Amino acid sequence: MPLDQVPVGLVIGSPAHELFGGPESQFATLDALAEATRSCQLCGLHRTAKQAVPGHGNPHADLVCVGEAPGSNEDEQGLPFVGPAGQLLTKILGAIDLSREDVFICNVLKHRPPGNRNPLPDEVAACSPYLVRQIALLKPAVIVALGTFAAQTLLQSKEPIGKLRGKIHRYYGVPLIATYHPAALLRNPSWKRPTWEDVQLARRLLDRARSA
Ligand code: URA
């Protein structure tokens, strides 16, 4: 399907101000932001997590992947998506000709919720400015939201992932593709096909941005 016929999704923010060059410019670099997450006590998760998992990857990435929150492997290593879901994410990226070195990967929450429980609203509220600022600093050409939680948080929506996927949303002007979380794919292999279509769409948007 030609890109201009893909259904238009939700539009969050305006391209010009609030996010890029806007007032949330407290952290000048990704490293400064990562350092701040390591001593962050804005919610209770720092008490139970072993360490912060700020995000990792190419600071010049055109593509940013956003997941939910660190799990136990990530909590141990301080790096996002390093467990089984992360290995699948590496393969998914490989399928669209990207390596982990090409992209930047982060999560909505920077500390692991105990027992991998769902993030709580106050934790999301406390942690969101870090994600917003990361995206502002990275200025990606495309964002891929991995799973219900990242998609619903970024898009400020309660729609299920099945409804949010397959569209080109706009996050402060940046095309945002929502797709299934790799951990969900491990449980539901039938979602591999739609995920493949979603990442192909992200790839085409990336190619279009690069050739513009
Ligand atoms: N699941 C996520 O959402 N993020 C990670 O970093 C690992 C697993």
PDB file of C-alpha atoms and ligand atoms in Angstrom:
ATOM      1  CA  MET A   1       0.000   0.000   0.000  1.00  0.00           C
ATOM      2  CA  PRO A   2       1.431   3.425  -0.862  1.00  0.00           C
ATOM      3  CA  LEU A   3       2.427   5.381   2.265  1.00  0.00           C
ATOM      4  CA  ASP A   4      -0.151   8.086   1.609  1.00  0.00           C
ATOM      5  CA  GLN A   5      -2.897   5.451   1.753  1.00  0.00           C
ATOM      6  CA  VAL A   6      -1.894   4.017   5.152  1.00  0.00           C
ATOM      7  CA  PRO A   7      -4.594   5.062   7.658  1.00  0.00           C
ATOM      8  CA  VAL A   8      -3.774   8.269   9.486  1.00  0.00           C
ATOM      9  CA  GLY A   9      -3.506   7.698  13.234  1.00  0.00           C
ATOM     10  CA  LEU A  10      -3.481   9.889  16.323  1.00  0.00           C
ATOM     11  CA  VAL A  11      -1.660  13.219  16.367  1.00  0.00           C
ATOM     12  CA  ILE A  12       0.108  14.069  19.627  1.00  0.00           C
ATOM     13  CA  GLY A  13       1.629  17.546  20.043  1.00  0.00           C
ATOM     14  CA  SER A  14       2.672  19.906  17.310  1.00  0.00           C
ATOM     15  CA  PRO A  15       5.910  19.427  15.384  1.00  0.00           C
ATOM     16  CA  ALA A  16       7.344  22.803  16.199  1.00  0.00           C
ATOM     17  CA  HIS A  17       7.505  23.637  19.860  1.00  0.00           C
ATOM     18  CA  GLU A  18       6.538  21.568  22.845  1.00  0.00           C
ATOM     19  CA  LEU A  19       8.962  18.729  22.239  1.00  0.00           C
ATOM     20  CA  PHE A  20      11.731  19.885  19.962  1.00  0.00           C
ATOM     21  CA  GLY A  21      13.431  22.994  21.281  1.00  0.00           C
ATOM     22  CA  GLY A  22      10.670  23.411  23.835  1.00  0.00           C
ATOM     23  CA  PRO A  23      10.849  24.146  27.522  1.00  0.00           C
ATOM     24  CA  GLU A  24      11.783  20.615  28.656  1.00  0.00           C
ATOM     25  CA  SER A  25      15.435  21.231  27.968  1.00  0.00           C
ATOM     26  CA  GLN A  26      16.770  20.472  31.429  1.00  0.00           C
ATOM     27  CA  PHE A  27      19.198  17.816  30.188  1.00  0.00           C
ATOM     28  CA  ALA A  28      21.592  18.961  27.494  1.00  0.00           C
ATOM     29  CA  THR A  29      22.737  15.475  26.451  1.00  0.00           C
ATOM     30  CA  LEU A  30      21.584  11.859  26.547  1.00  0.00           C
ATOM     31  CA  ASP A  31      24.457  11.103  28.910  1.00  0.00           C
ATOM     32  CA  ALA A  32      23.380  13.834  31.335  1.00  0.00           C
ATOM     33  CA  LEU A  33      19.866  12.456  31.232  1.00  0.00           C
ATOM     34  CA  ALA A  34      21.086   8.881  31.790  1.00  0.00           C
ATOM     35  CA  GLU A  35      23.106  10.056  34.777  1.00  0.00           C
ATOM     36  CA  ALA A  36      20.033  11.761  36.235  1.00  0.00           C
ATOM     37  CA  THR A  37      17.977   8.560  35.973  1.00  0.00           C
ATOM     38  CA  ARG A  38      20.662   6.748  37.990  1.00  0.00           C
ATOM     39  CA  SER A  39      20.004   8.937  41.021  1.00  0.00           C
ATOM     40  CA  CYS A  40      16.298   9.479  40.338  1.00  0.00           C
ATOM     41  CA  GLN A  41      13.960   9.089  43.314  1.00  0.00           C
ATOM     42  CA  LEU A  42      10.851  10.607  41.754  1.00  0.00           C
ATOM     43  CA  CYS A  43       8.924   7.364  42.295  1.00  0.00           C
ATOM     44  CA  GLY A  44       9.410   4.349  44.545  1.00  0.00           C
ATOM     45  CA  LEU A  45      10.917   2.021  41.931  1.00  0.00           C
ATOM     46  CA  HIS A  46      14.510   3.029  42.698  1.00  0.00           C
ATOM     47  CA  ARG A  47      14.092   1.245  46.050  1.00  0.00           C
ATOM     48  CA  THR A  48      13.430  -2.178  44.530  1.00  0.00           C
ATOM     49  CA  ALA A  49      15.373  -1.979  41.247  1.00  0.00           C
ATOM     50  CA  LYS A  50      19.070  -2.849  41.160  1.00  0.00           C
ATOM     51  CA  GLN A  51      19.908   0.020  38.840  1.00  0.00           C
ATOM     52  CA  ALA A  52      18.409   2.381  36.286  1.00  0.00           C
ATOM     53  CA  VAL A  53      18.097   1.340  32.640  1.00  0.00           C
ATOM     54  CA  PRO A  54      18.088   4.708  30.902  1.00  0.00           C
ATOM     55  CA  GLY A  55      18.301   3.466  27.309  1.00  0.00           C
ATOM     56  CA  HIS A  56      21.058   2.580  24.927  1.00  0.00           C
ATOM     57  CA  GLY A  57      22.104   2.906  21.335  1.00  0.00           C
ATOM     58  CA  ASN A  58      23.141   5.282  18.637  1.00  0.00           C
ATOM     59  CA  PRO A  59      22.769   8.923  19.722  1.00  0.00           C
ATOM     60  CA  HIS A  60      22.316   9.795  16.031  1.00  0.00           C
ATOM     61  CA  ALA A  61      19.709   7.099  15.413  1.00  0.00           C
ATOM     62  CA  ASP A  62      16.925   7.777  12.930  1.00  0.00           C
ATOM     63  CA  LEU A  63      14.817   5.100  14.572  1.00  0.00           C
ATOM     64  CA  VAL A  64      13.926   4.962  18.256  1.00  0.00           C
ATOM     65  CA  CYS A  65      12.278   1.895  19.798  1.00  0.00           C
ATOM     66  CA  VAL A  66      10.319   2.425  23.002  1.00  0.00           C
ATOM     67  CA  GLY A  67       9.381  -0.492  25.240  1.00  0.00           C
ATOM     68  CA  GLU A  68       7.583  -0.708  28.566  1.00  0.00           C
ATOM     69  CA  ALA A  69      10.023  -1.132  31.421  1.00  0.00           C
ATOM     70  CA  PRO A  70      13.181  -3.086  32.264  1.00  0.00           C
ATOM     71  CA  GLY A  71      12.760  -6.733  33.223  1.00  0.00           C
ATOM     72  CA  SER A  72      15.093  -8.789  35.387  1.00  0.00           C
ATOM     73  CA  ASN A  73      17.863  -9.180  32.770  1.00  0.00           C
ATOM     74  CA  GLU A  74      17.810  -5.472  32.038  1.00  0.00           C
ATOM     75  CA  ASP A  75      17.823  -4.669  35.754  1.00  0.00           C
ATOM     76  CA  GLU A  76      20.939  -6.839  36.155  1.00  0.00           C
ATOM     77  CA  GLN A  77      22.804  -5.339  33.190  1.00  0.00           C
ATOM     78  CA  GLY A  78      21.564  -1.751  33.119  1.00  0.00           C
ATOM     79  CA  LEU A  79      20.756  -2.134  29.413  1.00  0.00           C
ATOM     80  CA  PRO A  80      17.354  -2.317  27.658  1.00  0.00           C
ATOM     81  CA  PHE A  81      16.038  -5.404  25.906  1.00  0.00           C
ATOM     82  CA  VAL A  82      18.861  -7.820  26.691  1.00  0.00           C
ATOM     83  CA  GLY A  83      16.708 -10.839  27.648  1.00  0.00           C
ATOM     84  CA  PRO A  84      14.703 -13.176  25.379  1.00  0.00           C
ATOM     85  CA  ALA A  85      12.403 -10.341  24.201  1.00  0.00           C
ATOM     86  CA  GLY A  86      15.508  -8.334  23.403  1.00  0.00           C
ATOM     87  CA  GLN A  87      16.954 -11.144  21.317  1.00  0.00           C
ATOM     88  CA  LEU A  88      13.737 -11.225  19.324  1.00  0.00           C
ATOM     89  CA  LEU A  89      13.861  -7.437  18.961  1.00  0.00           C
ATOM     90  CA  THR A  90      17.375  -7.759  17.517  1.00  0.00           C
ATOM     91  CA  LYS A  91      15.995 -10.216  14.941  1.00  0.00           C
ATOM     92  CA  ILE A  92      13.036  -7.965  14.120  1.00  0.00           C
ATOM     93  CA  LEU A  93      15.420  -5.054  13.530  1.00  0.00           C
ATOM     94  CA  GLY A  94      17.617  -7.314  11.425  1.00  0.00           C
ATOM     95  CA  ALA A  95      14.597  -8.124   9.249  1.00  0.00           C
ATOM     96  CA  ILE A  96      14.455  -4.460   8.222  1.00  0.00           C
ATOM     97  CA  ASP A  97      18.197  -4.277   7.802  1.00  0.00           C
ATOM     98  CA  LEU A  98      18.969  -2.484  11.040  1.00  0.00           C
ATOM     99  CA  SER A  99      21.358  -3.498  13.770  1.00  0.00           C
ATOM    100  CA  ARG A 100      21.076  -2.484  17.381  1.00  0.00           C
ATOM    101  CA  GLU A 101      23.971  -0.110  16.769  1.00  0.00           C
ATOM    102  CA  ASP A 102      21.825   1.734  14.216  1.00  0.00           C
ATOM    103  CA  VAL A 103      18.958   2.482  16.579  1.00  0.00           C
ATOM    104  CA  PHE A 104      18.302   3.823  20.063  1.00  0.00           C
ATOM    105  CA  ILE A 105      16.290   1.627  22.419  1.00  0.00           C
ATOM    106  CA  CYS A 106      14.649   2.782  25.621  1.00  0.00           C
ATOM    107  CA  ASN A 107      11.604   2.237  27.793  1.00  0.00           C
ATOM    108  CA  VAL A 108       8.813   4.322  29.250  1.00  0.00           C
ATOM    109  CA  LEU A 109      10.039   3.434  32.765  1.00  0.00           C
ATOM    110  CA  LYS A 110      13.733   3.614  33.583  1.00  0.00           C
ATOM    111  CA  HIS A 111      13.553   1.346  36.671  1.00  0.00           C
ATOM    112  CA  ARG A 112      12.163  -2.181  36.838  1.00  0.00           C
ATOM    113  CA  PRO A 113       8.761  -2.587  38.501  1.00  0.00           C
ATOM    114  CA  PRO A 114       9.016  -5.354  41.134  1.00  0.00           C
ATOM    115  CA  GLY A 115       8.137  -8.764  39.695  1.00  0.00           C
ATOM    116  CA  ASN A 116       7.555  -7.090  36.308  1.00  0.00           C
ATOM    117  CA  ARG A 117       4.164  -5.832  37.404  1.00  0.00           C
ATOM    118  CA  ASN A 118       2.457  -3.248  35.217  1.00  0.00           C
ATOM    119  CA  PRO A 119       3.719   0.307  35.641  1.00  0.00           C
ATOM    120  CA  LEU A 120       1.530   2.478  37.877  1.00  0.00           C
ATOM    121  CA  PRO A 121       0.187   5.842  36.703  1.00  0.00           C
ATOM    122  CA  ASP A 122       2.310   7.836  39.171  1.00  0.00           C
ATOM    123  CA  GLU A 123       5.450   5.989  37.991  1.00  0.00           C
ATOM    124  CA  VAL A 124       4.646   6.804  34.378  1.00  0.00           C
ATOM    125  CA  ALA A 125       3.965  10.426  35.267  1.00  0.00           C
ATOM    126  CA  ALA A 126       7.268  10.684  37.154  1.00  0.00           C
ATOM    127  CA  CYS A 127       9.324   9.000  34.438  1.00  0.00           C
ATOM    128  CA  SER A 128       7.709  10.398  31.281  1.00  0.00           C
ATOM    129  CA  PRO A 129       9.748  13.622  31.160  1.00  0.00           C
ATOM    130  CA  TYR A 130      12.895  11.503  30.698  1.00  0.00           C
ATOM    131  CA  LEU A 131      11.379   9.757  27.681  1.00  0.00           C
ATOM    132  CA  VAL A 132      10.057  12.985  26.212  1.00  0.00           C
ATOM    133  CA  ARG A 133      13.460  14.606  26.577  1.00  0.00           C
ATOM    134  CA  GLN A 134      15.258  11.563  25.107  1.00  0.00           C
ATOM    135  CA  ILE A 135      13.087  11.767  22.025  1.00  0.00           C
ATOM    136  CA  ALA A 136      13.652  15.513  21.812  1.00  0.00           C
ATOM    137  CA  LEU A 137      17.438  15.050  21.988  1.00  0.00           C
ATOM    138  CA  LEU A 138      17.462  12.182  19.487  1.00  0.00           C
ATOM    139  CA  LYS A 139      15.135  13.884  16.979  1.00  0.00           C
ATOM    140  CA  PRO A 140      14.398  10.553  15.287  1.00  0.00           C
ATOM    141  CA  ALA A 141      12.787  10.224  11.873  1.00  0.00           C
ATOM    142  CA  VAL A 142      10.584   7.350  13.108  1.00  0.00           C
ATOM    143  CA  ILE A 143       9.454   6.033  16.501  1.00  0.00           C
ATOM    144  CA  VAL A 144       8.401   2.425  17.024  1.00  0.00           C
ATOM    145  CA  ALA A 145       6.309   1.862  20.145  1.00  0.00           C
ATOM    146  CA  LEU A 146       6.685  -1.738  21.266  1.00  0.00           C
ATOM    147  CA  GLY A 147       3.544  -3.071  22.879  1.00  0.00           C
ATOM    148  CA  THR A 148       0.352  -1.793  24.380  1.00  0.00           C
ATOM    149  CA  PHE A 149       1.908   0.088  27.216  1.00  0.00           C
ATOM    150  CA  ALA A 150       4.443   2.151  25.235  1.00  0.00           C
ATOM    151  CA  ALA A 151       1.916   2.840  22.487  1.00  0.00           C
ATOM    152  CA  GLN A 152      -0.838   3.887  24.874  1.00  0.00           C
ATOM    153  CA  THR A 153       1.539   6.059  26.897  1.00  0.00           C
ATOM    154  CA  LEU A 154       3.064   7.871  23.932  1.00  0.00           C
ATOM    155  CA  LEU A 155      -0.258   8.235  22.144  1.00  0.00           C
ATOM    156  CA  GLN A 156      -2.224   9.100  25.293  1.00  0.00           C
ATOM    157  CA  SER A 157      -4.771   6.514  24.259  1.00  0.00           C
ATOM    158  CA  LYS A 158      -6.622   3.599  25.819  1.00  0.00           C
ATOM    159  CA  GLU A 159      -7.114   1.819  22.490  1.00  0.00           C
ATOM    160  CA  PRO A 160      -5.802  -1.768  22.383  1.00  0.00           C
ATOM    161  CA  ILE A 161      -2.620  -2.383  20.407  1.00  0.00           C
ATOM    162  CA  GLY A 162      -4.605  -4.218  17.725  1.00  0.00           C
ATOM    163  CA  LYS A 163      -6.349  -0.915  16.978  1.00  0.00           C
ATOM    164  CA  LEU A 164      -3.283   1.297  17.315  1.00  0.00           C
ATOM    165  CA  ARG A 165      -1.121  -0.710  14.941  1.00  0.00           C
ATOM    166  CA  GLY A 166      -1.305  -0.416  11.165  1.00  0.00           C
ATOM    167  CA  LYS A 167      -1.528   3.382  11.206  1.00  0.00           C
ATOM    168  CA  ILE A 168       0.921   6.232  10.951  1.00  0.00           C
ATOM    169  CA  HIS A 169       0.499   8.276  14.130  1.00  0.00           C
ATOM    170  CA  ARG A 170       2.327  11.554  14.737  1.00  0.00           C
ATOM    171  CA  TYR A 171       4.253  12.258  17.905  1.00  0.00           C
ATOM    172  CA  TYR A 172       5.194  15.928  17.784  1.00  0.00           C
ATOM    173  CA  GLY A 173       5.388  15.578  14.053  1.00  0.00           C
ATOM    174  CA  VAL A 174       7.468  12.384  14.115  1.00  0.00           C
ATOM    175  CA  PRO A 175       5.786   9.358  12.492  1.00  0.00           C
ATOM    176  CA  LEU A 176       5.057   6.767  15.174  1.00  0.00           C
ATOM    177  CA  ILE A 177       4.301   3.125  14.424  1.00  0.00           C
ATOM    178  CA  ALA A 178       2.817   0.981  17.164  1.00  0.00           C
ATOM    179  CA  THR A 179       3.347  -2.751  17.098  1.00  0.00           C
ATOM    180  CA  TYR A 180       3.263  -5.827  19.311  1.00  0.00           C
ATOM    181  CA  HIS A 181       5.802  -6.194  22.093  1.00  0.00           C
ATOM    182  CA  PRO A 182       8.455  -8.834  21.357  1.00  0.00           C
ATOM    183  CA  ALA A 183       7.575 -10.589  24.629  1.00  0.00           C
ATOM    184  CA  ALA A 184       3.961 -10.862  23.428  1.00  0.00           C
ATOM    185  CA  LEU A 185       5.217 -12.334  20.134  1.00  0.00           C
ATOM    186  CA  LEU A 186       7.041 -15.025  22.059  1.00  0.00           C
ATOM    187  CA  ARG A 187       3.688 -16.017  23.564  1.00  0.00           C
ATOM    188  CA  ASN A 188       1.621 -15.442  20.401  1.00  0.00           C
ATOM    189  CA  PRO A 189       3.507 -16.363  17.238  1.00  0.00           C
ATOM    190  CA  SER A 190       0.403 -15.451  15.168  1.00  0.00           C
ATOM    191  CA  TRP A 191       1.261 -11.794  15.808  1.00  0.00           C
ATOM    192  CA  LYS A 192       4.544 -12.149  13.926  1.00  0.00           C
ATOM    193  CA  ARG A 193       2.914 -11.406  10.584  1.00  0.00           C
ATOM    194  CA  PRO A 194       1.305  -8.079  11.615  1.00  0.00           C
ATOM    195  CA  THR A 195       4.523  -7.117  13.403  1.00  0.00           C
ATOM    196  CA  TRP A 196       6.449  -7.789  10.209  1.00  0.00           C
ATOM    197  CA  GLU A 197       4.043  -5.488   8.343  1.00  0.00           C
ATOM    198  CA  ASP A 198       4.437  -2.791  11.016  1.00  0.00           C
ATOM    199  CA  VAL A 199       8.226  -2.793  10.945  1.00  0.00           C
ATOM    200  CA  GLN A 200       8.194  -2.810   7.150  1.00  0.00           C
ATOM    201  CA  LEU A 201       6.078   0.328   7.363  1.00  0.00           C
ATOM    202  CA  ALA A 202       8.587   1.859   9.778  1.00  0.00           C
ATOM    203  CA  ARG A 203      11.380   0.968   7.347  1.00  0.00           C
ATOM    204  CA  ARG A 204       9.601   2.676   4.477  1.00  0.00           C
ATOM    205  CA  LEU A 205       9.071   5.803   6.544  1.00  0.00           C
ATOM    206  CA  LEU A 206      12.750   5.757   7.421  1.00  0.00           C
ATOM    207  CA  ASP A 207      13.737   5.413   3.775  1.00  0.00           C
ATOM    208  CA  ARG A 208      11.399   8.224   2.829  1.00  0.00           C
ATOM    209  CA  ALA A 209      12.865  10.498   5.523  1.00  0.00           C
ATOM    210  CA  ARG A 210      16.407   9.677   4.412  1.00  0.00           C
ATOM    211  CA  SER A 211      15.679  10.453   0.789  1.00  0.00           C
ATOM    212  CA  ALA A 212      13.835  13.703   1.569  1.00  0.00           C
TER     213      ALA A 212
HETATM  214  N1  URA B   1      10.571  -5.455  27.992  1.00  0.00           N
HETATM  215  C1  URA B   1      10.554  -4.112  27.857  1.00  0.00           C
HETATM  216  O1  URA B   1       9.516  -3.492  27.631  1.00  0.00           O
HETATM  217  N2  URA B   1      11.711  -3.475  27.970  1.00  0.00           N
HETATM  218  C2  URA B   1      12.875  -4.069  28.183  1.00  0.00           C
HETATM  219  O2  URA B   1      13.884  -3.384  28.252  1.00  0.00           O
HETATM  220  C3  URA B   1      12.866  -5.470  28.300  1.00  0.00           C
HETATM  221  C4  URA B   1      11.708  -6.151  28.207  1.00  0.00           C
END
